[in-house]
Coordinates of N, CA and C in Angstrom, one line a residue:
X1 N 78.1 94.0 106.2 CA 79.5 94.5 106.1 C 80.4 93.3 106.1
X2 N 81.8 93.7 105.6 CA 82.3 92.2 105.4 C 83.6 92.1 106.2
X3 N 83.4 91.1 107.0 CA 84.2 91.1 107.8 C 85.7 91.1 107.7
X4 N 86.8 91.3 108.6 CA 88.0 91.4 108.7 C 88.6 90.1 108.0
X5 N 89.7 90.4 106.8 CA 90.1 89.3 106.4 C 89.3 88.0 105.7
X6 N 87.7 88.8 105.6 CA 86.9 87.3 104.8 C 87.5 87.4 103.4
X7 N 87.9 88.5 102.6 CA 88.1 88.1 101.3 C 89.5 87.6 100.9
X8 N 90.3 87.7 101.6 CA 91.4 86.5 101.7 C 91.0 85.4 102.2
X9 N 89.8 85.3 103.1 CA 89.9 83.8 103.2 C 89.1 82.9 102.2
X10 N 88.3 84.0 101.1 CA 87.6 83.5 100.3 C 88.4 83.1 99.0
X11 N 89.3 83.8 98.8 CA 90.6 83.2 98.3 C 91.1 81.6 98.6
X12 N 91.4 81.4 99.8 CA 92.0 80.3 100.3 C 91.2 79.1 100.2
X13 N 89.6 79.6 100.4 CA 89.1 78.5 100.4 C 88.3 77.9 99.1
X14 N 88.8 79.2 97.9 CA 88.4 78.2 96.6 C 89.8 78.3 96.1
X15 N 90.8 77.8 96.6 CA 92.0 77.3 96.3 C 92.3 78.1 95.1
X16 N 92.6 79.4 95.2 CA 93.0 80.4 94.2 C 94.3 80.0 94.3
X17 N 94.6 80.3 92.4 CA 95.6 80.0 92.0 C 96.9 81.0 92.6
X18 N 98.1 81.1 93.5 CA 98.7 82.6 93.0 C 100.1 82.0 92.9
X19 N 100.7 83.2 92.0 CA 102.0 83.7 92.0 C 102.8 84.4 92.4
X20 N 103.8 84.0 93.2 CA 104.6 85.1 93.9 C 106.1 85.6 93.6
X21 N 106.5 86.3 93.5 CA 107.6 86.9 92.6 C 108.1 87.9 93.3
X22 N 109.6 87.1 94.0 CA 110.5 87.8 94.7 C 110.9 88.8 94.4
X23 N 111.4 90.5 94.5 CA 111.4 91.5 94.1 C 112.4 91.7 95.1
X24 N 112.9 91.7 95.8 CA 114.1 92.4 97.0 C 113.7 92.1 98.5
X25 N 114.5 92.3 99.4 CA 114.3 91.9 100.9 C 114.7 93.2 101.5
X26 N 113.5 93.8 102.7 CA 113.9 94.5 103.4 C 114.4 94.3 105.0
X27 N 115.3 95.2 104.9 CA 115.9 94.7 106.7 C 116.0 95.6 107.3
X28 N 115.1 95.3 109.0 CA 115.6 97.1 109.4 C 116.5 96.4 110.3
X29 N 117.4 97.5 111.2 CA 118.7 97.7 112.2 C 118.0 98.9 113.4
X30 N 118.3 98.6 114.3 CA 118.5 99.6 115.3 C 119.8 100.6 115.0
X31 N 119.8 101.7 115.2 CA 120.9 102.3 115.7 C 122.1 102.1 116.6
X32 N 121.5 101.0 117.7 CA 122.6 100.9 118.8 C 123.1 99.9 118.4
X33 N 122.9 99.1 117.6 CA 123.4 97.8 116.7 C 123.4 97.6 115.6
X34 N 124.2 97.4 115.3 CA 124.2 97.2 113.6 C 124.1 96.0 113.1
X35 N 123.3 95.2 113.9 CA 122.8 93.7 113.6 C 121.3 93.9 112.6
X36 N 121.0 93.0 111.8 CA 119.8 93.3 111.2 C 118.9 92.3 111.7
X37 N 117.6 92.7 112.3 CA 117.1 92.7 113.5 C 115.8 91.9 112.6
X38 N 115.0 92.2 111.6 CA 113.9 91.7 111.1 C 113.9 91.7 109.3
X39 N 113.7 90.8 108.6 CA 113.7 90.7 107.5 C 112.1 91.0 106.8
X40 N 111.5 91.6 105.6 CA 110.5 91.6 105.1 C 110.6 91.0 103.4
X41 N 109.9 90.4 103.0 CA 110.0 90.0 101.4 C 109.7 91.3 100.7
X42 N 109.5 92.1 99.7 CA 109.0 92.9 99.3 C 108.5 91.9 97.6
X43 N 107.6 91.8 97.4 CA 107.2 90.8 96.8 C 106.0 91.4 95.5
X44 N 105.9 90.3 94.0 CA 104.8 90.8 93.9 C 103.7 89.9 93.6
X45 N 102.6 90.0 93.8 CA 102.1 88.8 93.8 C 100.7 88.8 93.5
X46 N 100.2 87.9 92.5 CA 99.1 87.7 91.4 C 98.1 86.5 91.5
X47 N 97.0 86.4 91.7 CA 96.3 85.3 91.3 C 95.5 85.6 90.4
X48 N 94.9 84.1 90.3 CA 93.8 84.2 89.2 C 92.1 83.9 89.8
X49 N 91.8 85.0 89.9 CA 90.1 84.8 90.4 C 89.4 83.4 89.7
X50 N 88.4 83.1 90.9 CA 87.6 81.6 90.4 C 86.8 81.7 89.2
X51 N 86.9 80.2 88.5 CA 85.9 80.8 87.3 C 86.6 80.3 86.1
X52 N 86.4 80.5 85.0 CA 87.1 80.6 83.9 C 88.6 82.0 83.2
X53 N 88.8 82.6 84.2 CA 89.4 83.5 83.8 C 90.3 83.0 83.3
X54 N 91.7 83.7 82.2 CA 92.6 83.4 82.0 C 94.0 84.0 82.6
X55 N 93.5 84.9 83.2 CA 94.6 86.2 83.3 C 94.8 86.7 84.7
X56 N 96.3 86.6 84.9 CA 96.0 86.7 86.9 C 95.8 88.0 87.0
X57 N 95.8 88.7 88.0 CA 94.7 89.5 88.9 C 96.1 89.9 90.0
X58 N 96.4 91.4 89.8 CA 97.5 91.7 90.9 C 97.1 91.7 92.4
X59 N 97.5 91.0 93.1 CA 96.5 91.2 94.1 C 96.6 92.4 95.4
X60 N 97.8 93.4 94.8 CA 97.9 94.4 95.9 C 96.8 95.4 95.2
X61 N 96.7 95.9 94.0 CA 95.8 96.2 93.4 C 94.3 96.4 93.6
X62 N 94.0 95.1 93.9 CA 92.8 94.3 94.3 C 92.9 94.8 95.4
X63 N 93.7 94.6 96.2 CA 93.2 95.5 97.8 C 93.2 96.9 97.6
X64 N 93.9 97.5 97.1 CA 93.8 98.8 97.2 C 92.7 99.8 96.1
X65 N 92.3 98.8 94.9 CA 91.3 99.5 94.5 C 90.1 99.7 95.5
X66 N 89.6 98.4 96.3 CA 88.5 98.1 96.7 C 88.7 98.5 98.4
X67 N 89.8 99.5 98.5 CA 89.5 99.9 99.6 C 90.3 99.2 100.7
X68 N 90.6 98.1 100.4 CA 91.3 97.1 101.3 C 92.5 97.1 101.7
X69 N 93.0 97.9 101.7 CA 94.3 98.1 101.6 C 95.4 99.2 101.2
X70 N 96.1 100.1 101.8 CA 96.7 101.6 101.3 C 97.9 101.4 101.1
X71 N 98.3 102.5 100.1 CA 99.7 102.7 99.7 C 100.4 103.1 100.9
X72 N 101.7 103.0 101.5 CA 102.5 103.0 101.8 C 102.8 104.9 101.7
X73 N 102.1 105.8 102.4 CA 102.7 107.3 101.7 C 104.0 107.5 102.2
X74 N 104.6 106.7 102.7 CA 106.4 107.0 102.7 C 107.3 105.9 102.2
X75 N 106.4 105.3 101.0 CA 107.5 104.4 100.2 C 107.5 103.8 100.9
X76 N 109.0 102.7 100.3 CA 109.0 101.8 100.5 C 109.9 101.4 102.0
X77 N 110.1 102.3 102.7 CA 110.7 102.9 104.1 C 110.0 103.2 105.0
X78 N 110.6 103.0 106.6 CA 109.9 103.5 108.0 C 110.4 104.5 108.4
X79 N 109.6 105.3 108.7 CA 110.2 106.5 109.2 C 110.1 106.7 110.4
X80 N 111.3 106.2 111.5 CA 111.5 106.3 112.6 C 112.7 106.5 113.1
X81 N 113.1 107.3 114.0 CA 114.6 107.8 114.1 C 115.4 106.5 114.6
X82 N 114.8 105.4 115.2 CA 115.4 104.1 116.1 C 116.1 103.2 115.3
X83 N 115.0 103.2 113.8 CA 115.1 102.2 113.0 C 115.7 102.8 112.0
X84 N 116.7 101.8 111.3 CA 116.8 102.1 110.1 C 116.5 100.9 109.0
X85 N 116.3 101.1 108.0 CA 116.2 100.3 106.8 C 116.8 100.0 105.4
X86 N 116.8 98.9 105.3 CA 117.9 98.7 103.6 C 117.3 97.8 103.7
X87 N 117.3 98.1 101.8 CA 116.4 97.1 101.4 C 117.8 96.6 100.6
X88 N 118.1 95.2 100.7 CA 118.8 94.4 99.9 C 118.8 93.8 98.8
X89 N 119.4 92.7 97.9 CA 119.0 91.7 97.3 C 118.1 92.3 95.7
X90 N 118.3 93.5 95.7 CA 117.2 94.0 95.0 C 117.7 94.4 93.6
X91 N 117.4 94.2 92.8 CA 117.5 95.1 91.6 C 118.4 95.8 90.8
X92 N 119.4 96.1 90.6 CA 120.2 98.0 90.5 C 120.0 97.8 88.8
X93 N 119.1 97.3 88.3 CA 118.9 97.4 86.8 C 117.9 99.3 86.2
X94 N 118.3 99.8 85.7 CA 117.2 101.2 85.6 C 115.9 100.9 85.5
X95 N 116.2 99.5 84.2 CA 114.6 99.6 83.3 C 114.0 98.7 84.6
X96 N 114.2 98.4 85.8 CA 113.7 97.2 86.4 C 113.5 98.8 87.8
X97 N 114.2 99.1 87.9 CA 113.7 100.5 89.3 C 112.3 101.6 88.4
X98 N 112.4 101.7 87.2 CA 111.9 102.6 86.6 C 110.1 102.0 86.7
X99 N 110.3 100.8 86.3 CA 108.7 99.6 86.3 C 108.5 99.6 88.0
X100 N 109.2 99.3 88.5 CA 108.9 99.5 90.3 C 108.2 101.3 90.6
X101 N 108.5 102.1 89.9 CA 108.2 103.4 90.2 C 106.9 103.5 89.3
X102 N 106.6 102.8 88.1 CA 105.5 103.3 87.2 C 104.3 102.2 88.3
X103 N 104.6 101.1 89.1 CA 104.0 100.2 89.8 C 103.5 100.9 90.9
X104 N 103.8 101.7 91.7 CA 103.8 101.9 92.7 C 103.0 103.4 92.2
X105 N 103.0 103.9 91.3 CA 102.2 105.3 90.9 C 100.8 104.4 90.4
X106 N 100.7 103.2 89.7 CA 99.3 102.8 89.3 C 98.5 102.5 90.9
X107 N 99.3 101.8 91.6 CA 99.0 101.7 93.0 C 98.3 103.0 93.8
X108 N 99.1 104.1 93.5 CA 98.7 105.5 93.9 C 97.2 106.0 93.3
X109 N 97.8 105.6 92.5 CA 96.3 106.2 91.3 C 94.9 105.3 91.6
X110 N 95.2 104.0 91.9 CA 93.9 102.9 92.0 C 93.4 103.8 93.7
X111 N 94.4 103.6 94.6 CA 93.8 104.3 95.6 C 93.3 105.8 96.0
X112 N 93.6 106.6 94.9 CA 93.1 108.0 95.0 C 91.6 107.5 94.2
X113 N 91.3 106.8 93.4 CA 90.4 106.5 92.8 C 89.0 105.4 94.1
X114 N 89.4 104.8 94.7 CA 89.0 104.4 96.1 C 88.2 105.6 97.1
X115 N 89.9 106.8 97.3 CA 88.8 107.4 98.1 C 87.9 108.1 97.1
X116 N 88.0 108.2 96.3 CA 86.7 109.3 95.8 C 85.1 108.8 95.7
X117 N 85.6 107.3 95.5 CA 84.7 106.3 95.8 C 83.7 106.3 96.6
X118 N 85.0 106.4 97.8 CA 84.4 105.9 99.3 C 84.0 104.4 99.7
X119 N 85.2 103.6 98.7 CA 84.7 102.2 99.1 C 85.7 101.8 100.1
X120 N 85.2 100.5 100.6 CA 86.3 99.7 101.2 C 86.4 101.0 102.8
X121 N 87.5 100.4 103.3 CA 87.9 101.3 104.5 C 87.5 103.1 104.8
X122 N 87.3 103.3 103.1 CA 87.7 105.0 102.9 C 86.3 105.3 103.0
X123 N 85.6 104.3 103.0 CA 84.0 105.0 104.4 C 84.2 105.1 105.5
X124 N 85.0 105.2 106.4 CA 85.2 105.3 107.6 C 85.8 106.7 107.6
X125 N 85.5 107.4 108.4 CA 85.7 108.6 108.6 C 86.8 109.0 109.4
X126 N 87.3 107.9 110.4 CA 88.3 108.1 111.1 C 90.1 107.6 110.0
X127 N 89.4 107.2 109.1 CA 90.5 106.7 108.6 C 90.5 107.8 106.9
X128 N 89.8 108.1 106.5 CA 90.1 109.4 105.9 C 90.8 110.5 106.8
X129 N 90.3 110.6 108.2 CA 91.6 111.7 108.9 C 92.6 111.5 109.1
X130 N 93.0 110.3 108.4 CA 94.6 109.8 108.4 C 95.0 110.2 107.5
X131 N 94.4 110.5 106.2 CA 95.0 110.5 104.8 C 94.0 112.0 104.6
X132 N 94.5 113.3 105.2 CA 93.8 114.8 104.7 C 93.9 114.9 103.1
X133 N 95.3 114.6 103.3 CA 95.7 115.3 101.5 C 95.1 114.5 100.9
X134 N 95.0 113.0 100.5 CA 94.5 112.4 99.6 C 92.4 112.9 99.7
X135 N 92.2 112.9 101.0 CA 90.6 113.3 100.9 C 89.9 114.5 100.4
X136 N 91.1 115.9 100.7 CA 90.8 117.1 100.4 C 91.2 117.4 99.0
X137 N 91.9 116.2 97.9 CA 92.0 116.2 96.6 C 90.7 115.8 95.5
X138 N 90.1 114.9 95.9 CA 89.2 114.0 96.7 C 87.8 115.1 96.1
X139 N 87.9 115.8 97.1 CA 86.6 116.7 96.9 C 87.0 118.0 96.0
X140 N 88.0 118.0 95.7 CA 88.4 119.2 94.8 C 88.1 118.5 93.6
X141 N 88.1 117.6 93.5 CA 88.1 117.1 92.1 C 86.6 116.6 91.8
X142 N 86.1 116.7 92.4 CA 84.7 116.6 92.6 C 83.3 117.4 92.6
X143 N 84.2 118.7 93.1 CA 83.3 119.5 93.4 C 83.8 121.3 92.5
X144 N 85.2 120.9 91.7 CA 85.8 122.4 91.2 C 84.8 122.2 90.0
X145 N 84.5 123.8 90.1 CA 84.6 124.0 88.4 C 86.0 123.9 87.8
X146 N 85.4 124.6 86.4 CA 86.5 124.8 85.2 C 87.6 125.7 85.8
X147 N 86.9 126.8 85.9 CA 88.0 128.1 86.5 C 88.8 127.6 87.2
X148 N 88.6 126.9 88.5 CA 88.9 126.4 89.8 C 90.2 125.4 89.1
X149 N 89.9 124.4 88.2 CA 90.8 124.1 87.8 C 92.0 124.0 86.8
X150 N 91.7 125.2 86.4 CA 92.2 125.8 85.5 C 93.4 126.6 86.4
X151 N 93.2 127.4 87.3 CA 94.1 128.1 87.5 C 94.7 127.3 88.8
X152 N 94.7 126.2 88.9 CA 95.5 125.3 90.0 C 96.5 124.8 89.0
X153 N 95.9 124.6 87.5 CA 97.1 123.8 87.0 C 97.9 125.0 86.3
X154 N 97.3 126.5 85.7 CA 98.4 127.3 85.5 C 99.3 127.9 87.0
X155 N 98.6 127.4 88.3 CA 99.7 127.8 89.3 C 101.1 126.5 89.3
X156 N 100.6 125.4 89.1 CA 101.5 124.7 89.3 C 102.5 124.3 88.0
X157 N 102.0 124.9 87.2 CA 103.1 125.3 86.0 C 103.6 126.1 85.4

């Protein structure tokens, strides 16, 4: 089994190429102050696997196909009544929010593709009981017939 953090450090230590590409800054605030308290990069960022490749390699992608890593299921926000969040510095272009939204659904999709898998983290059983909905989709899609899915998609249309 592979331990915590080896495949970033296997990264590091064949001096992979990457690219990082500033996208916006997030800041949370407390409520009793309206000081902004911690900054986060929101970032996106690509290498290029060892080898001859030519073509970088997303690397949130890369964690989250292989298990290594989960979407975010409440966006790009914390959901805590103490904290609040704004994300700054960012964007207000459509065609540039609209590619942030088709990004973050291939994201969704690489990881629903994970648990069906069952690779990476999504063999652990305590951590499928964190994500019901994504696991109980999981086995519907795996295990319906036709009928079964047939009338899930004329209910939800």
């Amino acid at each position: 089994m592979e331990q915590e953090g080896e495949w970033l450090r296997r990264l590091a230590e064949n001096r992979t190429y990457v690219s990082c590409q500033l996208l916006s800054r997030r800041t949370t605030m407390t409520n009793n102050d309206n000081n902004m308290n911690d900054s986060a990069a929101i970032c996106h960022i690509q290498y290029r696997p060892p080898g001859l490749s030519l073509f970088r390699t997303d690397l949130a992608e890369s964690l989250v196909r292989f298990g290594r890593a989960s979407v975010s299921s409440s966006g790009m926000h914390i959901q805590d009544a103490t904290i609040s969040t704004k994300t700054v510095d960012g964007s207000t272009n459509i065609d540039t929010i609209r590619s942030d939204a088709s990004y973050m659904d291939k994201l969704s999709k690489a990881e629903f593709e994970a648990v069906k898998k069952m690779v990476g983290m999504w063999s652990d059983e305590f951590v499928r009981m964190e994500r019901p909905d994504l696991v109980e989709e999981a086995k519907f899609e795996a295990t319906a017939g036709v009928l079964q899915r047939l009338w899930r998609w004329l209910r939800k249309n």
